[in-house]
Short mmCIF file of C-alpha atoms in Angstrom, two decimals:
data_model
loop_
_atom_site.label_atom_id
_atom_site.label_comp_id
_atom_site.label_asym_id
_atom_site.label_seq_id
_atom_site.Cartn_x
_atom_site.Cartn_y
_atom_site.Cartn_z
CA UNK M 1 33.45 70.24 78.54
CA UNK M 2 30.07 70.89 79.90
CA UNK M 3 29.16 70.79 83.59
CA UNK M 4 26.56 68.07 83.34
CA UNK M 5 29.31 66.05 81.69
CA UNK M 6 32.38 66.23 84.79
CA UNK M 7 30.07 66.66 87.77
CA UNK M 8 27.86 63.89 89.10
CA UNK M 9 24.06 64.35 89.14
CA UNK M 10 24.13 63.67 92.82
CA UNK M 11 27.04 65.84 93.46
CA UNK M 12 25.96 69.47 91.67
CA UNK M 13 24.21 71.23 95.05
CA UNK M 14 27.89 70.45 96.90
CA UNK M 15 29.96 71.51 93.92
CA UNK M 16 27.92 74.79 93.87
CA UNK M 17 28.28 75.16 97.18
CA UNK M 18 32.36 74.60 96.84
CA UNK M 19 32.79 77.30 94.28
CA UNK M 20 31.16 79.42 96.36
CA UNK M 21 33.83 78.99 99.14
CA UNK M 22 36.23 79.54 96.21
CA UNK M 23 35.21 82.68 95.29
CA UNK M 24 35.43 84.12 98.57
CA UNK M 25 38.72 82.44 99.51
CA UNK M 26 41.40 84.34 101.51
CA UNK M 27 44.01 81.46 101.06
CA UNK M 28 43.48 79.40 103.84
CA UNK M 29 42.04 75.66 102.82
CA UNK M 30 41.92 74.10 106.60
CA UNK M 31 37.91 75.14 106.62
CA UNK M 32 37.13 74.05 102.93
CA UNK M 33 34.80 71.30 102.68
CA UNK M 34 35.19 69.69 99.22
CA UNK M 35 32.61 67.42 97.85
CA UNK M 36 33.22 64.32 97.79
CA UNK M 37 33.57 63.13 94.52
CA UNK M 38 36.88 65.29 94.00
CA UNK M 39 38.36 63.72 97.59
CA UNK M 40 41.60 61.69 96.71
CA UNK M 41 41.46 58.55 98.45
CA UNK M 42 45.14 59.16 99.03
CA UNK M 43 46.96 61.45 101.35
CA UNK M 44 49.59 64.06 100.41
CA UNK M 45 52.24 62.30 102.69
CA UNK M 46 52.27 59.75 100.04
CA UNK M 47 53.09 62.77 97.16
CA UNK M 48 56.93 62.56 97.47
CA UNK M 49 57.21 58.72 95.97
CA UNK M 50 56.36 60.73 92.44
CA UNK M 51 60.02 62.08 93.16
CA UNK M 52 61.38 58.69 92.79
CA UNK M 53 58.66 56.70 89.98
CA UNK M 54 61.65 56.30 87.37
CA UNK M 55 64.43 55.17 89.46
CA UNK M 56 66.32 54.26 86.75
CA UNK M 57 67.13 58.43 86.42
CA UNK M 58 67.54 59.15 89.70
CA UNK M 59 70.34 56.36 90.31
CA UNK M 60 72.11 57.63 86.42
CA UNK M 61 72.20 61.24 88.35
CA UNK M 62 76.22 60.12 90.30
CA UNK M 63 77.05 58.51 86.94
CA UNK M 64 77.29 61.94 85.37
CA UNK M 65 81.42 61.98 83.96
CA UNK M 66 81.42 65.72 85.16
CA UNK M 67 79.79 68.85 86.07
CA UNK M 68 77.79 69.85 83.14
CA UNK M 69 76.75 66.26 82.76
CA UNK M 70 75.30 65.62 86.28
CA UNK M 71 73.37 68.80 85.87
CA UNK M 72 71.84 67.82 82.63
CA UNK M 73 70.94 64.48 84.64
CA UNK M 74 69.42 66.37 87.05
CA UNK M 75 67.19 68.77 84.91
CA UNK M 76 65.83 65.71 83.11
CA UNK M 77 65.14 63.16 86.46
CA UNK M 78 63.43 66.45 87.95
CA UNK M 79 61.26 67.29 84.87
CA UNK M 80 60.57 63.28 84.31
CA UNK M 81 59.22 63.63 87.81
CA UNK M 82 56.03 66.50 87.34
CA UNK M 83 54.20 63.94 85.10
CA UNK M 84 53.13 61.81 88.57
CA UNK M 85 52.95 65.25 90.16
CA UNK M 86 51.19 67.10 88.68
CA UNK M 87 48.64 65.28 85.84
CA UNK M 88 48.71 61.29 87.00
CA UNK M 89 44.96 61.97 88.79
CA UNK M 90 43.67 63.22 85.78
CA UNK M 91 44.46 60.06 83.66
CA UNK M 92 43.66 57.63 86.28
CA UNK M 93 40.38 59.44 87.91
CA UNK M 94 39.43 61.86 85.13
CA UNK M 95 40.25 65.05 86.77
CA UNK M 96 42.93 66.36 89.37
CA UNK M 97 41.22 65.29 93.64
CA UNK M 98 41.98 67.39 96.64
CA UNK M 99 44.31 65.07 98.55
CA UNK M 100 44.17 64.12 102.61
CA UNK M 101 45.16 67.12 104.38
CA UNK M 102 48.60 64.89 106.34
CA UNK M 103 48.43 64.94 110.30
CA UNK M 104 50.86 65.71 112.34
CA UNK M 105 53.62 62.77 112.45
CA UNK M 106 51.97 61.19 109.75
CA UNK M 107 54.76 58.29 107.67
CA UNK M 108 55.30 57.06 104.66
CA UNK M 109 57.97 54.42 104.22
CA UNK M 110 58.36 52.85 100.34
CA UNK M 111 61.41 50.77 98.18
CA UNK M 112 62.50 50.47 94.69
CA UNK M 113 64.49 47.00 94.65
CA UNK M 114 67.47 47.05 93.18
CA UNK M 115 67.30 45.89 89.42
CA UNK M 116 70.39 46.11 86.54
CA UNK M 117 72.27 47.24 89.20
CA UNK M 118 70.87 50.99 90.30
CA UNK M 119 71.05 50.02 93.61
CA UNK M 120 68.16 50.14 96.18
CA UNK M 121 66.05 53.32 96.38
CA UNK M 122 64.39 54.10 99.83
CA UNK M 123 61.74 56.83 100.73
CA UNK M 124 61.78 58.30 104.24
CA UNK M 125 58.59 60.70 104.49
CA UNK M 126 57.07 62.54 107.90
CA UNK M 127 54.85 65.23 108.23
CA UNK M 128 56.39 67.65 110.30
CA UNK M 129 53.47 70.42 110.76
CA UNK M 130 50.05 70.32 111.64
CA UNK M 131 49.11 73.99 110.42
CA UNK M 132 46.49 74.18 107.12
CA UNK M 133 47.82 74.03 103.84
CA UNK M 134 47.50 76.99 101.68
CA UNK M 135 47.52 78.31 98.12
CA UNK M 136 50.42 78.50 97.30
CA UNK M 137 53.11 75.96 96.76
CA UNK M 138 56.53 76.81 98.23
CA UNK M 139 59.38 75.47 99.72
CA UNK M 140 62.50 73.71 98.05
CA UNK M 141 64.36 70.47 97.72
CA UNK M 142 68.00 69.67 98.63
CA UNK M 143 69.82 66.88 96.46
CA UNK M 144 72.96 65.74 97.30
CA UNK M 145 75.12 63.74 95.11
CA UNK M 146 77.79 61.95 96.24
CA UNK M 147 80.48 61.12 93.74
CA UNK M 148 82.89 58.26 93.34
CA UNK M 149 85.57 60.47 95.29
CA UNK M 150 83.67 60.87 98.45
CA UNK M 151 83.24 64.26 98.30
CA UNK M 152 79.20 65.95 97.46
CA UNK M 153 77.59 67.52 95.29
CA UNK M 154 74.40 69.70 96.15
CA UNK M 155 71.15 71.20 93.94
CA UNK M 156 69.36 73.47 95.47
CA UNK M 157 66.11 73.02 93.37
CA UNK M 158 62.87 75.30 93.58
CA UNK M 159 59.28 74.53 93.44
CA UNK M 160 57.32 76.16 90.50
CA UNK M 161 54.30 77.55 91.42
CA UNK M 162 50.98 76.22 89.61
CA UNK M 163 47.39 77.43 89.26
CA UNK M 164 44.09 75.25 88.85
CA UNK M 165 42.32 75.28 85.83
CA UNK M 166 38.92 73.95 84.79
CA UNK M 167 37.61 74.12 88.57
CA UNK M 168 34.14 75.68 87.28
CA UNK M 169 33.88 73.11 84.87
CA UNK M 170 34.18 70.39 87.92
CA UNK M 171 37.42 69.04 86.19
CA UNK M 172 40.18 71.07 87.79
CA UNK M 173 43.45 70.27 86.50
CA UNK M 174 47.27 71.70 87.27
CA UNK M 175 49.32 73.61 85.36
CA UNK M 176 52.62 74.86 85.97
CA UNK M 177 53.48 79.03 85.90
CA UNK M 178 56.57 80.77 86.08
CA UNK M 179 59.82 79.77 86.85
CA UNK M 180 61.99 77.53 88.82
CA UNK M 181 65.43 76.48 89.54
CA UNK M 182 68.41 74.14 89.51
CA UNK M 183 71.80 75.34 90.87
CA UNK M 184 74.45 72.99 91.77
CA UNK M 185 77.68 73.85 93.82
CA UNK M 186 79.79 73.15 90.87
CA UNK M 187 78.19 76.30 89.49
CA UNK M 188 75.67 74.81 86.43
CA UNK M 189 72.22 76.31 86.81
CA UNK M 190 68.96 75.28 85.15
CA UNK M 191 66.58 77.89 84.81
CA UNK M 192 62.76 76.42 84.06
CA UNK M 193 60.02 77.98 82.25
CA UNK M 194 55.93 76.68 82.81
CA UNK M 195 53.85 77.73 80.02
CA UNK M 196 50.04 76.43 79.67
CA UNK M 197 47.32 76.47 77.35
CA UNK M 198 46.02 80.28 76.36
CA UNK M 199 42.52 80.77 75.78
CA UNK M 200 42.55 80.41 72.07
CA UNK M 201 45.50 78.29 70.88
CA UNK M 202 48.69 76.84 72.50
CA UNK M 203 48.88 73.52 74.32
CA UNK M 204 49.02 72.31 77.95
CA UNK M 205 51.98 71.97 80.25
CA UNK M 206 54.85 73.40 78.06
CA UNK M 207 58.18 73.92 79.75
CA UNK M 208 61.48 75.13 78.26
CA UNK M 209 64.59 74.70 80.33
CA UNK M 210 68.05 77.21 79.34
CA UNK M 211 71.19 75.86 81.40
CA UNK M 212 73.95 77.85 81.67
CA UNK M 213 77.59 77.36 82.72
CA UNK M 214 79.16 78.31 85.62
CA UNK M 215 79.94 82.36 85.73
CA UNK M 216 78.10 83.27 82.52
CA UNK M 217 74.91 84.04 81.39
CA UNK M 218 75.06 82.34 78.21
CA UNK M 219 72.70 78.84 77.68
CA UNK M 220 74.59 75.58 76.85
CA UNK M 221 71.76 73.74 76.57
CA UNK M 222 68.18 74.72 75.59
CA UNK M 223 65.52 71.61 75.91
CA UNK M 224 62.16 72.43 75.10
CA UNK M 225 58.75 70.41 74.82
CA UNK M 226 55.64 69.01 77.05
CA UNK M 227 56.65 68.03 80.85
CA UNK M 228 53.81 65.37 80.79
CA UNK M 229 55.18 63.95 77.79
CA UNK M 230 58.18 64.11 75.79
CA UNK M 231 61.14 67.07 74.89
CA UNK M 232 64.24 67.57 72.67
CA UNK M 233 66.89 70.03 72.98
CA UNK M 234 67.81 72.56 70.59
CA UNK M 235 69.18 70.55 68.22
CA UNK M 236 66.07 68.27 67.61
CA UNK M 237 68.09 65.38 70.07
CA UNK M 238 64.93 63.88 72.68
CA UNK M 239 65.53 64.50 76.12
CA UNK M 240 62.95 63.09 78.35
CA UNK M 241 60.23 60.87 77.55
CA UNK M 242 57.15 60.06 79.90
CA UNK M 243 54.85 58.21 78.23
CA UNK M 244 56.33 54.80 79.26
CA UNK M 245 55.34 52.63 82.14
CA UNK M 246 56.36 54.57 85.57
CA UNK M 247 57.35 51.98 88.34
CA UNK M 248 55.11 51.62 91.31
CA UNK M 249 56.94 52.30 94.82
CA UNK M 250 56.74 49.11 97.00
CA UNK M 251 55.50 49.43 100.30
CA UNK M 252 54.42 47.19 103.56
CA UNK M 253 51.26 45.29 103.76
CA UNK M 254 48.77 47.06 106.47
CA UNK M 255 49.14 44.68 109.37
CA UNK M 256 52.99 45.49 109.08
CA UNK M 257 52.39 49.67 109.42
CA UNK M 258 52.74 51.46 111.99
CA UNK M 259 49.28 53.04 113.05
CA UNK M 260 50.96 56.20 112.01
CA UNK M 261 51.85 54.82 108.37
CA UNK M 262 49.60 56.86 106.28
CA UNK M 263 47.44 53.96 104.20
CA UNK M 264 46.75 52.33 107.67
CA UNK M 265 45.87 55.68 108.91
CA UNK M 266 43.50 56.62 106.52
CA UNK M 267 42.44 52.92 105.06
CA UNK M 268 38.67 53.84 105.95
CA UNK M 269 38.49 56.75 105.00
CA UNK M 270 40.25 55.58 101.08
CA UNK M 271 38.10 52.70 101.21
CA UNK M 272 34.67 54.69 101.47
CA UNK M 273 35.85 57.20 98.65
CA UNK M 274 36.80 54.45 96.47
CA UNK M 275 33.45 52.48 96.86
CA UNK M 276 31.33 55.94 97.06
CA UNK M 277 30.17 55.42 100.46
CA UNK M 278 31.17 59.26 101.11
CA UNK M 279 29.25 58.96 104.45
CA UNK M 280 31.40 56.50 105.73
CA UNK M 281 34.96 57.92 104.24
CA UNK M 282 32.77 61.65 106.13
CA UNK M 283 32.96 59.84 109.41
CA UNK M 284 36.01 57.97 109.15
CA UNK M 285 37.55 61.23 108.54
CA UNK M 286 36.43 63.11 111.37
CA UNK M 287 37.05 60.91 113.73
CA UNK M 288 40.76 61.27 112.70
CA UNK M 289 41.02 64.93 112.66
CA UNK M 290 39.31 65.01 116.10
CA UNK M 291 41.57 63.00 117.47
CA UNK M 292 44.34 65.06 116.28
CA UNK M 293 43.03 68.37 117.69
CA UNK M 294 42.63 66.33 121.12
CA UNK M 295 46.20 65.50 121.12
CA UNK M 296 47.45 68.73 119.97
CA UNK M 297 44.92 70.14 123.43
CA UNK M 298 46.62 67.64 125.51
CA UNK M 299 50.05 68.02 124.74
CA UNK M 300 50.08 71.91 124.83
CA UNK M 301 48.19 71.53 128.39
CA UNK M 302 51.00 68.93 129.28
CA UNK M 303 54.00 71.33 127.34
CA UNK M 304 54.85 68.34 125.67
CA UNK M 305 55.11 69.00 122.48
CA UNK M 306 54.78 66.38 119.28
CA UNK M 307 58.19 65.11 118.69
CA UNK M 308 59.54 64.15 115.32
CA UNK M 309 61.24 60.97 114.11
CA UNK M 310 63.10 61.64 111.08
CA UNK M 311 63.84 64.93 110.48
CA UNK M 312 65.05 67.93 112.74
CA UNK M 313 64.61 71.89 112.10
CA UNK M 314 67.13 74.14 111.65
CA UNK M 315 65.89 78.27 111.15
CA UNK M 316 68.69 78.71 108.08
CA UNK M 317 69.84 76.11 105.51
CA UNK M 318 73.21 76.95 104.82
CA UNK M 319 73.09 74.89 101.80
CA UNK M 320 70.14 76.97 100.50
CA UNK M 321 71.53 80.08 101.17
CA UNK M 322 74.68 79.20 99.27
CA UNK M 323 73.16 78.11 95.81
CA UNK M 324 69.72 80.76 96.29
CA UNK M 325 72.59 83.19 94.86
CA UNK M 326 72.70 81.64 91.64
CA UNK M 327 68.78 81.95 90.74
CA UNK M 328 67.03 85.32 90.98
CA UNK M 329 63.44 85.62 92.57
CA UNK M 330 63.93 83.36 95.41
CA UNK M 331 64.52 84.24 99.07
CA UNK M 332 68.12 84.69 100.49
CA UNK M 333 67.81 82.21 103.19
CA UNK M 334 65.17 79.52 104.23
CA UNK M 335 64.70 77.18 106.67
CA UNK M 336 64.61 73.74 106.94
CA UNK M 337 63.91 69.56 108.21
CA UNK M 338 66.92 67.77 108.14
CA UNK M 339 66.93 63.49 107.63
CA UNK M 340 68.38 62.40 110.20
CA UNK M 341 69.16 58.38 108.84
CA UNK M 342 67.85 55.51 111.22
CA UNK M 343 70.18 53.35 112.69
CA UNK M 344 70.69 49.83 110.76
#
């Protein structure tokens, strides 16, 4: 692809100016201006709804007969989930967009109605720190399943890391490197493997998965294929398959949000990047970070600091630190936010 072809006319003194900053980037994006024509009109706050975009295999997860089943229901909701991730920007606005950097506080509140009897799916998201994103994707997710005898049980399950590609070109795109993992308490671990396009052959976004039984070393199960797309296991049997219609997550009309909802937060600033009046989405934009910094002034001169809705920290997760023994290259222990549910 040539760079008169994915950057704008208009927009070819900024994006010059942007890999620049790239090239002399320590790993801190908080100062980064990015031109505007690879701005997301859409905040990361809103990310975590591609968890739950097939909640058809999210809801099958506690219908697992056993173990080894649940895990295999597990592996294939999580990799059915990187599609909306990780490539859904590219299909819908040619190329991945640098999303709104979330505020402090910032919500996101969305439903799946219940349908063929799944049951209701509900998404609780809050920003919980104001300091600048970085390069680097870490962190990890907590799952707990609770089975039809009360008792739980918990994935740990690790982010894998990811690189952009194409950025000189001015149509960056993700792809997934390394490893991550799946370990449940009842011992199965899934052990993922990101593979992307080489310079001369091979395609894009490869994965192959090996889950192994508890205490051995051994694979049970070996599924292989594209993330984005489709895989089979090792017998030729499909797996997961992507290409279908995803299901959109419902959420409350503006005049119903909170001013701290994210799309009534940032409807200005969306609205100017989706009409290309980049001035106005500029201004919209800095009026809402200044006002953060303000607040963040005024409640450490007032030692009142911001205070959180839905989630509390704790320095250890126990539950991390438990299953982190079953996957190797991970810290021991982490922190962590724990959901605290809303009263009824």
């Amino acid at each position: 692809m040539a760079e008169a072809e994915a950057v704008p006319q208009g927009q070819k003194q900024s994006w010059g100016q942007f890999i620049k900053q790239l090239a002399s980037l320590s790993g801190d994006l908080y100062s980064m201006t990015a031109p505007p024509f690879i701005l997301s009109p859409v905040s990361l706050t809103e990310y975590p709804s591609y968890w739950c975009e097939r909640p058809e295999l999210f809801a099958a997860i506690a219908d697992g007969k056993n173990p080894e089943d649940r895990a295999l229901r597990v592996l294939k909701w999580f990799i059915s989930t990187l599609k909306g991730q990780y490539t859904s920007r590219n299909e819908k606005m040619g190329s991945e967009k640098k999303p709104l950097n979330p505020v402090l506080g910032e919500l996101f509140f969305g439903t799946w109605p219940d349908y063929n009897s799944r049951g209701q799916t509900n998404l609780y998201v809050e920003q919980v720190s104001h300091h600048p994103p970085i390069i680097k994707q870490v962190g990890h997710a907590i799952l707990g399943v609770k089975l039809p005898d009360g008792t739980v049980e918990d994935y740990l399950i690790t982010l894998p890391s990811l690189r952009i590609d194409g950025i000189f070109y001015g149509a960056p795109y993700i792809e997934l490197t390394n490893t991550s993992w799946i370990a449940s308490s009842s011992g199965w671990v899934s052990n993922i493997e990101y593979k992307g396009k080489g310079w001369v052959s091979g395609k894009s976004h490869q994965y192959k998965a090996l889950v192994t039984p508890p205490g051995s070393s051994n694979a049970a199960h070996t599924l292989e294929g594209l993330w984005h797309e489709t895989s089979k296991d090792s017998r030729g049997v499909p797996f997961h398959d992507v290409r279908g219609p995803k299901e959109e997550v419902s959420v409350k009309d503006l005049e119903e949000q909170d001013d701290m909802e994210t799309r009534k937060l940032w409807q200005h600033v969306a609205k100017g990047i989706r009409t290309g009046d980049f001035e106005a989405a500029s201004r919209e934009k800095s009026k809402i970070e200044n006002e953060q910094r303000q607040r963040r002034k005024d409640e450490a001169a007032a030692g009142t600091p911001w205070q959180l809705k839905y989630f509390t920290y704790i320095e250890e997760d126990p539950t991390y630190t438990k299953l982190a023994k079953l996957c190797k290259g991970i810290p021991e222990t982490e922190d962590a936010y724990i959901f605290q549910k809303p009263a009824a």
